[in-house]
Amino acid sequence: MPDLPETRAELEALRAGLVPPYKDAKARSDQTGMARLRELAGQIDDALDLLALGEARGAAKKLEELRPRIEDATQQAKSWPFLSSGLPDDRERSYRAVLQDNDFDDEGPAVPAPEPVPVSAEKLPVVSPGWAENYRELWNTMIIKPEWEKPADRLAREIIGKQGRYASAVSGTRVPWWFVAVVHAMECGLKFSGHLHNGDSLSARTVRVPKGRPPVGSPPFTWEESARDSISYDRLDEVTDWSLTSALYHWHRYNGINNEYKRRGIPTPYLWSGSQHYRKGKYVADGVFDPEKSSGQLGAAVILKALINVGAVTIENETLGGNPDAATEHPPSLAIATSQPLSEHVVAELAYPGPLKLGSGKTHEERPGVKRLQEWLNLHGCATAIDSDFGESTLDRLKCFQEKRNRRATGVLDLETWVLLTTPLRRAVAPMDFGASSLEDAVIRVARQHINELPTEVGGNNRGPWVRLYMNGKDGPEQRWCAGFVCFIVSQAARDLTTAMPFRRQVSVDELVKDAKASGRFVPETEVNDPVKLRSKVRPGCIFAIRQSEADWNHTGFVLALKDKTFDTLEGNTGGEGGTDGPNAREVNRSYVKKDFLRLV
């Protein structure tokens, strides 16, 4: 048994520990909680009185009884309105005439009002330490229900596909695109026909609360116009803390905090629906709450978790950030870094060259980056000289590109702009899920993925980022890249099938043929001179080689489809006329004359 001083010290510490939760209960007018805490404080005082009378044994016994009761009362006080265990489902709590700092302007269905009371212009609501602790605990223990896992993943991927519109809406503010994306999912089901404020039709001003938004301009409004008004109306553009707990709080207040969920102590479905934290209770109409109905919509916290799981949002020590690669609007591109390692030259081609701006290119270190910027500007139709010098023309073309992508025309190469510029290459090298596909089938899918991004030379014959991609970082007139294209595609398909490259990478068509002959994969034209023989020995996904002489082959690509007189191809370093040493990668049709074939395995 502890001695008198130890018992007294612990009782006094418990007494002091009741002060913070009592202040919290008082701030929210929680009379029940205040009464419970006062009663516990009185019992501690009784125990201290026993000590003063020398009744150490009685005081120690009282202490053992009080510990769990105080812990439970403190936890309930700290966690309100999220974890109100042990209280009746339909307990009453009066609404207050004056809202506490952490409540948003919506007073809830019990206090009807034609317009919400604006938040004080002097003080922007911020998450309190107590509420932050609750959000953190709920987040750390949150489990997405099994039946919601696939819908959450699909929703996250759909959000990524619309990232450009969210980025456009928040351009010029500190509001993260993913925050607005989640609001859009909650309020509009990701449809761009409704106001971000509440989902009302963009064909008129908002009808529901907040009513009459946007107050300026004439309907119909664009979604971006409405979204920017909503950001301003809810003062999101003034928020500087976009940490995990602050983001959860601002989603919570966007929907309104002082409502029936709060009164009943239900973790709001606006955040937690789809997780084990929320079970039932929802509004079935304006001001009509049904305690037995469950929300059929994913909550903001669950959507955020799904965005993190697919790599669109990053989290580290509660610091949230948008993955710049989400600007590709292509979910598989987010997995590039986590797929099998990319070759060194691919990593170098995608690497951000830094915040280049007017005047960059005067140092040896900056010039390669400026050149790469100019190449990509030209590939996107913003033509400028490729001279490694960031002058006025490059500045103008970079601003033009940023405007075309609905970003602020800063004229500075920031990371997101670089991702937008290099999006075609990122999409081309992104991993694919082939399941049980053959290598030939995988090769065709990868080749199509590349050709869909329109690989094109830029800056001269056999030059530019696409040539360097296929030629291990090299470009120039002598770097004819058809064989490099073939080998890169096969290696990428093998990577995603998690199998070995079936033959050595070559940059010469002659060497590809030589290797195929040595390994028994070579099928000469003489063996496929009728449709039956052709289809027995050649299949889509095989490689073709154009023969100039008995010992010289000058072009190559993939067989896409076999026909009786001709075959369709997917090939690089070709042109629209089906020539060789052309500027593009594309689909072509060729005859069988002077063509030999190379099986992959």
Coordinates of C-alpha atoms in Angstrom, one line a residue:
M1 CA 0.0 0.0 0.0
P2 CA 1.4 3.5 -0.9
D3 CA 2.4 5.7 2.0
L4 CA 0.5 8.9 2.9
P5 CA 2.6 11.4 0.8
E6 CA 2.4 9.1 -2.3
T7 CA -1.4 8.7 -1.9
R8 CA -1.9 12.5 -1.4
A9 CA 0.3 13.3 -4.4
E10 CA -1.6 10.9 -6.7
L11 CA -5.0 12.2 -5.5
E12 CA -3.9 15.8 -6.1
A13 CA -2.6 14.9 -9.5
L14 CA -6.0 13.3 -10.4
R15 CA -7.7 16.4 -9.1
A16 CA -5.6 18.7 -11.3
G17 CA -6.1 16.3 -14.3
L18 CA -9.9 17.0 -14.2
V19 CA -9.4 20.7 -14.9
P20 CA -8.8 20.5 -18.8
P21 CA -11.8 18.2 -19.5
Y22 CA -14.0 20.3 -17.3
K23 CA -13.0 23.4 -19.3
D24 CA -13.8 21.5 -22.5
A25 CA -17.2 20.5 -21.2
K26 CA -17.9 24.0 -20.1
A27 CA -16.9 25.5 -23.4
R28 CA -19.5 23.4 -25.2
S29 CA -22.2 23.8 -22.5
D30 CA -22.1 20.0 -21.7
Q31 CA -23.9 20.2 -18.4
T32 CA -24.0 16.4 -17.9
G33 CA -20.2 16.2 -18.4
M34 CA -19.6 19.1 -16.1
A35 CA -21.8 17.5 -13.3
R36 CA -20.0 14.2 -13.7
L37 CA -16.6 15.8 -13.4
R38 CA -17.7 18.0 -10.4
E39 CA -18.9 14.8 -8.6
L40 CA -15.6 13.1 -9.2
A41 CA -13.7 16.2 -7.9
G42 CA -15.9 16.0 -4.8
Q43 CA -15.0 12.4 -4.2
I44 CA -11.3 13.2 -4.6
D45 CA -11.8 16.0 -2.0
D46 CA -13.4 13.4 0.3
A47 CA -10.4 11.1 -0.1
L48 CA -8.1 14.0 0.7
D49 CA -10.1 14.7 3.8
L50 CA -9.7 11.0 4.9
L51 CA -6.0 11.5 4.5
A52 CA -6.1 14.5 6.7
L53 CA -7.8 12.4 9.4
G54 CA -5.1 9.8 9.1
E55 CA -7.3 7.2 7.3
A56 CA -4.6 6.2 4.8
R57 CA -6.2 2.8 4.1
G58 CA -9.6 4.3 3.3
A59 CA -8.1 7.0 1.1
A60 CA -6.1 4.4 -0.8
K61 CA -9.2 2.3 -1.4
K62 CA -11.0 5.4 -2.6
L63 CA -8.2 6.1 -4.9
E64 CA -8.4 2.6 -6.6
E65 CA -12.2 3.2 -7.1
L66 CA -11.7 6.6 -8.6
R67 CA -8.9 5.9 -11.1
P68 CA -11.0 4.1 -13.8
R69 CA -14.0 6.4 -13.3
I70 CA -11.8 9.5 -13.8
E71 CA -10.1 8.0 -16.8
D72 CA -13.5 7.2 -18.4
A73 CA -14.9 10.6 -17.7
T74 CA -11.8 12.3 -18.9
Q75 CA -11.8 10.3 -22.1
Q76 CA -15.5 11.1 -22.8
A77 CA -14.9 14.8 -22.2
K78 CA -11.8 14.8 -24.4
S79 CA -13.4 12.8 -27.2
W80 CA -16.8 14.4 -27.6
P81 CA -18.5 14.3 -30.0
F82 CA -16.8 11.3 -31.5
L83 CA -16.5 8.6 -28.9
S84 CA -19.5 9.1 -26.6
S85 CA -19.6 5.6 -25.2
G86 CA -21.9 4.7 -22.4
L87 CA -24.4 7.4 -23.1
P88 CA -28.0 6.8 -24.4
D89 CA -28.3 6.8 -28.2
D90 CA -30.9 9.6 -28.2
R91 CA -29.6 11.8 -25.4
E92 CA -30.5 15.5 -25.5
R93 CA -28.1 18.3 -25.6
S94 CA -29.3 21.8 -26.0
Y95 CA -28.1 24.0 -28.8
R96 CA -26.2 27.1 -27.8
A97 CA -27.0 30.7 -28.7
V98 CA -23.3 31.3 -29.2
L99 CA -21.2 28.8 -31.0
Q100 CA -17.8 27.9 -29.8
D101 CA -14.7 28.7 -31.9
N102 CA -14.5 25.3 -33.3
D103 CA -18.0 25.3 -34.7
F104 CA -18.8 26.3 -38.3
D105 CA -21.6 28.7 -39.2
D106 CA -24.3 26.1 -39.6
E107 CA -26.4 26.0 -36.5
G108 CA -28.1 22.8 -37.5
P109 CA -31.6 21.7 -38.2
A110 CA -32.9 22.6 -34.7
V111 CA -32.3 26.3 -35.4
P112 CA -33.7 27.1 -38.9
A113 CA -32.3 30.1 -40.6
P114 CA -32.6 31.4 -44.2
E115 CA -28.9 32.1 -44.2
P116 CA -26.0 30.7 -42.1
V117 CA -24.3 33.1 -39.7
P118 CA -21.0 34.1 -41.3
V119 CA -17.8 33.1 -39.5
S120 CA -16.3 36.0 -37.7
A121 CA -14.1 38.0 -40.1
E122 CA -11.6 38.5 -37.2
K123 CA -11.0 34.9 -36.5
L124 CA -10.7 31.9 -38.8
P125 CA -11.8 28.7 -37.2
V126 CA -8.9 26.3 -36.5
V127 CA -8.8 22.8 -35.1
S128 CA -8.3 22.8 -31.3
P129 CA -5.7 20.5 -29.7
G130 CA -8.5 18.4 -28.2
W131 CA -10.3 17.9 -31.4
A132 CA -7.0 17.2 -33.2
E133 CA -6.3 14.4 -30.8
N134 CA -9.7 12.9 -31.6
Y135 CA -9.3 13.1 -35.3
R136 CA -5.8 11.6 -35.0
E137 CA -7.1 8.7 -32.9
L138 CA -10.0 8.0 -35.2
W139 CA -7.7 8.2 -38.2
N140 CA -5.0 5.9 -36.7
T141 CA -7.7 3.3 -35.8
M142 CA -9.8 3.6 -39.0
I143 CA -10.3 0.5 -41.0
I144 CA -12.1 0.7 -44.4
K145 CA -14.9 -1.8 -44.3
P146 CA -14.3 -4.7 -46.8
E147 CA -17.4 -3.9 -48.9
W148 CA -16.1 -0.4 -49.3
E149 CA -12.5 -1.1 -50.3
K150 CA -13.1 -1.5 -54.1
P151 CA -15.5 1.5 -54.3
A152 CA -13.0 3.6 -52.5
D153 CA -10.2 2.6 -54.8
R154 CA -12.4 3.3 -57.9
L155 CA -13.4 6.7 -56.6
A156 CA -9.8 7.6 -55.9
R157 CA -8.8 6.7 -59.4
E158 CA -11.7 8.6 -60.8
I159 CA -10.5 11.7 -58.8
I160 CA -7.0 11.4 -60.3
G161 CA -8.5 11.4 -63.7
K162 CA -10.0 14.8 -63.0
Q163 CA -7.0 16.3 -61.2
G164 CA -6.5 19.0 -63.7
R165 CA -9.9 20.6 -63.0
Y166 CA -9.3 20.6 -59.2
A167 CA -5.8 22.0 -59.7
S168 CA -7.3 24.8 -61.9
A169 CA -9.9 25.6 -59.2
V170 CA -7.3 26.1 -56.5
S171 CA -4.7 27.8 -58.7
G172 CA -3.3 30.8 -57.0
T173 CA -4.4 29.6 -53.5
R174 CA -2.9 27.4 -50.8
V175 CA -5.8 25.0 -50.9
P176 CA -4.7 21.5 -52.0
W177 CA -6.4 20.1 -55.1
W178 CA -7.1 16.9 -53.2
F179 CA -9.1 18.8 -50.6
V180 CA -11.5 20.2 -53.2
A181 CA -11.6 16.9 -55.0
V182 CA -12.9 15.2 -51.8
V183 CA -15.5 18.0 -51.3
H184 CA -16.5 17.5 -54.9
A185 CA -17.0 13.8 -54.3
M186 CA -19.1 14.5 -51.2
E187 CA -21.2 17.3 -52.6
C188 CA -21.5 16.5 -56.3
G189 CA -20.6 12.8 -56.7
L190 CA -17.7 14.0 -58.9
K191 CA -20.1 15.5 -61.5
F192 CA -19.2 18.9 -62.9
S193 CA -22.8 20.0 -63.3
G194 CA -23.3 21.1 -59.7
H195 CA -22.1 23.9 -57.4
L196 CA -19.3 22.8 -55.1
H197 CA -21.1 24.5 -52.2
N198 CA -23.9 22.0 -52.1
G199 CA -24.5 20.2 -55.4
D200 CA -27.2 22.6 -56.7
S201 CA -27.3 22.9 -60.5
L202 CA -24.8 25.3 -62.1
S203 CA -27.7 26.6 -64.3
A204 CA -28.7 29.0 -61.6
R205 CA -27.4 30.4 -58.3
T206 CA -27.5 28.0 -55.3
V207 CA -31.0 27.4 -53.9
R208 CA -30.0 25.5 -50.7
V209 CA -27.8 26.8 -48.0
P210 CA -25.6 28.7 -48.7
K211 CA -28.2 30.3 -50.9
G212 CA -27.6 32.7 -53.8
R213 CA -24.0 31.7 -54.6
P214 CA -22.0 32.9 -56.4
P215 CA -23.3 36.4 -55.8
V216 CA -21.6 37.9 -58.9
G217 CA -21.7 36.8 -62.5
S218 CA -24.5 35.4 -64.5
P219 CA -25.6 31.7 -64.7
P220 CA -25.0 29.3 -66.1
F221 CA -21.7 29.2 -64.1
T222 CA -18.7 27.1 -64.9
W223 CA -17.7 24.5 -62.3
E224 CA -14.4 26.3 -61.7
E225 CA -16.2 29.7 -61.1
S226 CA -18.5 28.1 -58.6
A227 CA -15.6 26.2 -56.9
R228 CA -13.5 29.3 -56.5
D229 CA -16.5 31.1 -54.9
S230 CA -17.0 28.2 -52.5
I231 CA -13.4 28.3 -51.5
S232 CA -13.6 32.0 -50.8
Y233 CA -17.0 31.8 -49.1
D234 CA -15.8 29.1 -46.7
R235 CA -12.5 30.9 -46.2
L236 CA -10.5 27.9 -47.2
D237 CA -8.1 30.2 -49.1
E238 CA -7.1 31.6 -45.7
V239 CA -6.2 28.3 -44.2
T240 CA -2.5 27.8 -43.8
D241 CA -2.5 24.5 -41.9
W242 CA -3.2 21.5 -44.2
S243 CA -2.0 18.8 -41.9
L244 CA -4.1 15.7 -41.4
T245 CA -6.1 16.8 -38.4
S246 CA -6.7 20.3 -39.9
A247 CA -7.9 18.9 -43.2
L248 CA -10.3 16.6 -41.4
Y249 CA -11.6 19.5 -39.4
H250 CA -12.1 21.7 -42.4
W251 CA -14.0 18.9 -44.2
H252 CA -16.1 18.6 -41.0
R253 CA -16.9 22.3 -40.8
Y254 CA -17.5 22.5 -44.6
N255 CA -20.5 20.1 -44.0
G256 CA -21.4 21.8 -40.7
I257 CA -20.5 20.6 -37.2
N258 CA -23.4 21.6 -35.0
N259 CA -26.0 19.1 -36.1
E260 CA -27.8 15.9 -35.2
Y261 CA -24.6 13.8 -35.5
K262 CA -23.0 16.1 -32.9
R263 CA -26.1 15.9 -30.6
R264 CA -26.2 12.1 -30.7
G265 CA -22.4 11.7 -30.4
I266 CA -22.2 9.9 -33.8
P267 CA -18.9 10.2 -35.7
T268 CA -20.1 12.1 -38.7
P269 CA -20.6 10.1 -41.9
Y270 CA -19.2 13.1 -43.8
L271 CA -15.8 11.9 -42.6
W272 CA -16.1 8.3 -41.5
S273 CA -18.8 6.6 -43.6
G274 CA -17.3 3.5 -45.1
S275 CA -15.2 2.8 -42.0
Q276 CA -15.9 0.9 -38.7
H277 CA -16.3 4.3 -36.9
Y278 CA -19.7 4.9 -38.5
R279 CA -22.7 2.6 -38.3
K280 CA -26.0 4.4 -38.8
G281 CA -27.9 7.6 -38.6
K282 CA -28.3 10.1 -41.4
Y283 CA -30.3 13.0 -42.8
V284 CA -32.9 11.7 -45.2
A285 CA -34.1 15.2 -46.1
D286 CA -33.4 18.8 -45.1
G287 CA -33.8 18.8 -41.3
V288 CA -35.1 15.2 -41.2
F289 CA -32.8 12.8 -39.4
D290 CA -33.4 9.0 -39.3
P291 CA -31.4 7.3 -36.6
E292 CA -31.8 3.9 -38.4
K293 CA -30.7 4.8 -41.9
S294 CA -27.1 4.4 -42.9
S295 CA -25.2 6.7 -45.3
G296 CA -24.5 5.1 -48.7
Q297 CA -21.7 7.5 -49.4
L298 CA -18.0 7.2 -48.6
G299 CA -16.7 9.7 -46.0
A300 CA -14.0 12.2 -46.6
A301 CA -11.5 10.5 -44.4
V302 CA -12.0 7.2 -46.2
I303 CA -11.6 8.9 -49.6
L304 CA -8.4 10.5 -48.3
K305 CA -7.1 7.1 -47.2
A306 CA -7.9 5.7 -50.7
L307 CA -6.1 8.6 -52.4
I308 CA -3.1 7.9 -50.2
N309 CA -3.3 4.2 -51.0
V310 CA -3.1 4.8 -54.7
G311 CA -0.3 7.3 -54.3
A312 CA -2.1 10.5 -55.3
V313 CA -1.6 12.0 -51.8
T314 CA 1.4 11.5 -49.5
I315 CA 1.4 11.5 -45.7
E316 CA 4.4 11.7 -43.5
N317 CA 4.1 12.6 -39.8
E318 CA 0.6 13.9 -40.4
T319 CA 1.9 16.2 -43.1
L320 CA -0.3 15.8 -46.3
G321 CA 0.9 16.6 -49.7
G322 CA -0.3 16.1 -53.3
N323 CA 1.8 13.8 -55.4
P324 CA 2.8 16.0 -58.4
D325 CA 2.6 12.9 -60.6
A326 CA -1.2 13.0 -60.1
A327 CA -1.1 15.9 -62.7
T328 CA -0.8 13.1 -65.3
E329 CA -4.4 12.3 -64.5
H330 CA -3.3 8.7 -65.1
P331 CA -3.4 6.4 -62.0
P332 CA -0.9 3.8 -63.3
S333 CA 1.7 6.6 -63.6
L334 CA 1.7 7.0 -59.9
A335 CA 3.0 3.5 -59.5
I336 CA 6.1 4.1 -61.7
A337 CA 8.3 4.6 -58.6
T338 CA 7.1 1.5 -56.9
S339 CA 7.2 -0.8 -59.9
Q340 CA 10.4 -2.7 -60.8
P341 CA 13.2 -0.2 -61.0
L342 CA 13.4 1.9 -64.2
S343 CA 16.7 2.2 -66.0
E344 CA 19.0 5.0 -65.1
H345 CA 18.4 6.9 -68.4
V346 CA 14.6 6.8 -67.9
V347 CA 14.9 8.2 -64.4
A348 CA 17.2 10.9 -65.8
E349 CA 14.7 11.7 -68.6
L350 CA 11.9 12.2 -66.0
A351 CA 13.9 14.0 -63.4
Y352 CA 12.8 17.5 -62.6
P353 CA 15.6 19.9 -63.7
G354 CA 14.7 22.5 -61.1
P355 CA 12.8 25.8 -61.0
L356 CA 14.1 27.2 -64.3
K357 CA 13.1 30.8 -65.2
L358 CA 14.0 33.7 -67.4
G359 CA 17.8 33.9 -67.6
S360 CA 18.4 30.2 -66.8
G361 CA 20.9 28.4 -69.0
K362 CA 23.9 30.6 -68.3
T363 CA 25.7 27.8 -66.3
H364 CA 26.8 24.4 -67.5
E365 CA 24.5 22.7 -64.9
E366 CA 21.4 24.5 -66.1
R367 CA 21.7 24.2 -69.9
P368 CA 20.7 20.5 -70.2
G369 CA 17.5 21.2 -68.2
V370 CA 16.6 24.2 -70.3
K371 CA 17.1 22.2 -73.4
R372 CA 14.8 19.4 -72.1
L373 CA 12.2 22.1 -71.2
Q374 CA 12.4 23.5 -74.7
E375 CA 12.0 20.1 -76.3
W376 CA 8.9 19.3 -74.4
L377 CA 7.4 22.7 -75.1
N378 CA 7.9 22.0 -78.8
L379 CA 6.3 18.6 -78.4
H380 CA 3.2 20.2 -76.9
G381 CA 2.9 22.7 -79.8
C382 CA 4.5 25.6 -77.9
A383 CA 7.3 26.1 -80.4
T384 CA 10.5 27.8 -79.4
A385 CA 14.2 27.5 -80.3
I386 CA 16.0 24.6 -78.7
D387 CA 19.1 26.4 -77.8
S388 CA 19.5 25.7 -74.0
D389 CA 19.0 29.4 -73.3
F390 CA 15.9 30.5 -71.3
G391 CA 15.1 33.7 -73.1
E392 CA 11.9 35.7 -73.7
S393 CA 10.6 33.2 -76.3
T394 CA 10.9 30.3 -73.9
L395 CA 9.3 32.4 -71.2
D396 CA 6.4 33.2 -73.5
R397 CA 5.9 29.6 -74.6
L398 CA 6.1 28.2 -71.0
K399 CA 3.4 30.7 -70.0
C400 CA 1.4 29.6 -73.0
F401 CA 1.7 25.9 -72.0
Q402 CA 0.7 26.7 -68.4
E403 CA -2.4 28.6 -69.6
K404 CA -3.4 25.7 -71.9
R405 CA -3.3 23.4 -68.8
N406 CA -5.4 25.9 -66.7
R407 CA -2.5 26.7 -64.4
R408 CA -1.1 30.0 -63.3
A409 CA 1.1 31.4 -66.1
T410 CA 4.1 32.1 -63.8
G411 CA 6.7 31.5 -66.5
V412 CA 8.6 29.4 -64.0
L413 CA 9.2 25.7 -64.4
D414 CA 7.8 24.3 -61.2
L415 CA 7.5 20.6 -60.4
E416 CA 3.8 20.3 -61.4
T417 CA 4.5 22.0 -64.8
W418 CA 7.3 19.6 -65.4
V419 CA 5.1 16.7 -64.7
L420 CA 2.5 18.1 -67.1
L421 CA 5.1 18.5 -69.8
T422 CA 6.5 15.0 -69.3
T423 CA 3.1 13.3 -68.8
P424 CA 3.2 11.5 -72.2
L425 CA 6.4 9.8 -71.3
R426 CA 5.3 9.0 -67.8
R427 CA 2.1 7.4 -69.2
A428 CA 4.1 5.4 -71.7
V429 CA 6.4 3.8 -69.1
A430 CA 3.7 3.3 -66.4
P431 CA 3.3 -0.3 -65.3
M432 CA 0.4 -2.5 -66.6
D433 CA -1.4 -5.4 -65.0
F434 CA -1.3 -8.3 -67.5
G435 CA -2.7 -11.1 -65.4
A436 CA -1.9 -14.3 -67.2
S437 CA -1.2 -12.8 -70.6
S438 CA 1.5 -14.1 -72.8
L439 CA 4.6 -12.0 -73.5
E440 CA 3.4 -11.4 -77.1
D441 CA 0.0 -10.0 -75.9
A442 CA 1.8 -7.9 -73.3
V443 CA 4.2 -6.5 -75.9
I444 CA 1.3 -5.4 -78.1
R445 CA -0.4 -3.6 -75.1
V446 CA 2.8 -1.9 -74.1
A447 CA 3.5 -0.8 -77.7
R448 CA 0.0 0.6 -78.0
Q449 CA 0.5 2.4 -74.7
H450 CA 3.6 4.1 -76.1
I451 CA 2.1 4.9 -79.5
N452 CA -1.0 6.4 -77.9
E453 CA 1.4 9.1 -76.5
L454 CA 2.6 10.0 -80.0
P455 CA 6.4 9.5 -79.6
T456 CA 8.0 12.0 -81.9
E457 CA 11.5 13.3 -82.7
V458 CA 12.1 16.9 -81.8
G459 CA 15.1 19.2 -82.4
G460 CA 16.5 17.4 -85.4
N461 CA 16.8 13.9 -87.0
N462 CA 16.7 11.2 -84.3
R463 CA 16.7 13.7 -81.5
G464 CA 14.7 14.4 -78.4
P465 CA 13.4 12.7 -75.2
W466 CA 11.6 9.9 -77.0
V467 CA 14.7 8.9 -78.9
R468 CA 16.8 9.0 -75.7
L469 CA 14.2 6.9 -74.0
Y470 CA 14.6 4.1 -76.5
M471 CA 18.3 4.5 -77.1
N472 CA 19.6 4.4 -73.5
G473 CA 20.0 8.1 -73.2
K474 CA 21.6 8.8 -76.6
D475 CA 20.3 10.8 -79.5
G476 CA 21.6 12.2 -82.8
P477 CA 21.5 11.5 -86.6
E478 CA 23.2 8.1 -86.2
Q479 CA 20.8 6.9 -83.5
R480 CA 18.3 5.2 -85.7
W481 CA 15.8 4.0 -83.0
C482 CA 13.5 1.4 -84.4
A483 CA 15.4 -1.5 -82.8
G484 CA 15.7 0.5 -79.6
F485 CA 12.0 1.0 -79.6
V486 CA 11.4 -2.8 -80.0
C487 CA 13.8 -3.7 -77.3
F488 CA 12.5 -1.1 -74.8
I489 CA 8.9 -2.3 -75.4
V490 CA 9.8 -6.0 -74.8
S491 CA 11.8 -5.1 -71.7
Q492 CA 8.9 -3.1 -70.3
A493 CA 6.5 -5.9 -71.0
A494 CA 8.8 -8.4 -69.3
R495 CA 9.2 -6.1 -66.3
D496 CA 5.4 -6.0 -65.8
L497 CA 5.1 -9.7 -66.3
T498 CA 7.9 -10.1 -63.7
T499 CA 9.9 -12.2 -66.1
A500 CA 13.3 -11.9 -67.7
M501 CA 14.0 -10.1 -71.0
P502 CA 14.0 -13.0 -73.5
F503 CA 16.9 -11.7 -75.5
R504 CA 19.7 -9.2 -75.2
R505 CA 18.9 -5.5 -75.9
Q506 CA 20.2 -4.3 -79.2
V507 CA 20.2 -1.0 -81.0
S508 CA 21.0 -2.5 -84.4
V509 CA 18.4 -4.4 -86.5
D510 CA 21.2 -6.6 -87.9
E511 CA 22.2 -7.6 -84.3
L512 CA 18.5 -8.4 -83.5
V513 CA 18.4 -10.7 -86.5
K514 CA 21.8 -12.2 -85.7
D515 CA 20.7 -13.0 -82.1
A516 CA 17.4 -14.5 -83.3
K517 CA 19.2 -16.8 -85.7
A518 CA 21.6 -17.9 -83.0
S519 CA 18.7 -18.8 -80.6
G520 CA 16.4 -20.4 -83.2
R521 CA 13.9 -17.6 -83.2
F522 CA 14.4 -16.5 -86.8
V523 CA 11.6 -17.2 -89.3
P524 CA 12.6 -16.2 -92.9
E525 CA 10.2 -15.0 -95.5
T526 CA 10.5 -18.2 -97.5
E527 CA 8.9 -20.1 -94.6
V528 CA 5.8 -18.0 -94.5
N529 CA 4.9 -17.7 -98.2
D530 CA 1.3 -18.9 -97.8
P531 CA -1.4 -18.0 -95.2
V532 CA -1.3 -21.4 -93.5
K533 CA 2.4 -21.4 -93.0
L534 CA 2.4 -17.8 -91.9
R535 CA -0.1 -18.3 -89.1
S536 CA 1.6 -21.4 -87.9
K537 CA 4.9 -19.7 -87.4
V538 CA 4.1 -16.0 -86.8
R539 CA 1.7 -14.5 -84.3
P540 CA 0.9 -10.9 -83.3
G541 CA 3.5 -9.6 -80.9
C542 CA 6.4 -11.1 -82.9
I543 CA 9.0 -8.8 -84.4
F544 CA 9.4 -8.2 -88.2
A545 CA 12.6 -7.1 -89.9
I546 CA 12.9 -5.4 -93.3
R547 CA 15.6 -7.1 -95.4
Q548 CA 17.7 -5.0 -97.7
S549 CA 20.0 -7.9 -98.7
E550 CA 20.8 -11.4 -97.6
A551 CA 23.0 -9.9 -94.8
D552 CA 21.5 -6.5 -94.1
W553 CA 18.2 -5.5 -92.3
N554 CA 17.4 -1.8 -91.9
H555 CA 14.1 -1.5 -90.0
T556 CA 12.0 -3.4 -87.4
G557 CA 8.8 -3.3 -85.4
F558 CA 6.0 -5.5 -84.1
V559 CA 3.4 -7.5 -85.9
L560 CA 0.0 -6.2 -84.8
A561 CA -2.4 -8.3 -87.0
L562 CA -1.9 -10.8 -89.8
K563 CA -3.7 -10.6 -93.1
D564 CA -3.4 -12.7 -96.2
K565 CA -1.5 -10.1 -98.3
T566 CA -0.4 -7.5 -95.7
F567 CA 0.1 -7.2 -91.9
D568 CA -0.5 -4.3 -89.5
T569 CA 2.5 -3.2 -87.4
L570 CA 3.4 -1.1 -84.4
E571 CA 6.8 0.5 -84.9
G572 CA 9.1 3.3 -84.1
N573 CA 11.4 5.6 -86.2
T574 CA 8.9 5.5 -89.1
G575 CA 6.7 7.9 -91.0
G576 CA 3.1 8.2 -92.3
E577 CA 4.2 6.8 -95.6
G578 CA 5.5 3.6 -93.9
G579 CA 9.1 4.5 -94.5
T580 CA 12.2 3.9 -92.4
D581 CA 14.2 6.4 -90.3
G582 CA 11.0 8.5 -89.9
P583 CA 10.2 10.8 -87.0
N584 CA 7.4 8.9 -85.2
A585 CA 6.2 5.7 -83.5
R586 CA 2.9 4.7 -85.0
E587 CA 0.7 2.0 -86.5
V588 CA 1.6 1.1 -90.1
N589 CA 0.5 -1.5 -92.7
R590 CA 3.2 -3.4 -94.7
S591 CA 3.4 -6.2 -97.3
Y592 CA 5.2 -9.5 -96.7
V593 CA 7.8 -8.8 -99.4
K594 CA 11.3 -8.7 -98.1
K595 CA 10.2 -9.2 -94.5
D596 CA 11.6 -11.8 -92.1
F597 CA 10.2 -12.5 -88.6
L598 CA 11.7 -13.0 -85.1
R599 CA 9.8 -14.8 -82.4
L600 CA 10.2 -13.4 -78.9
V601 CA 10.9 -16.8 -77.4

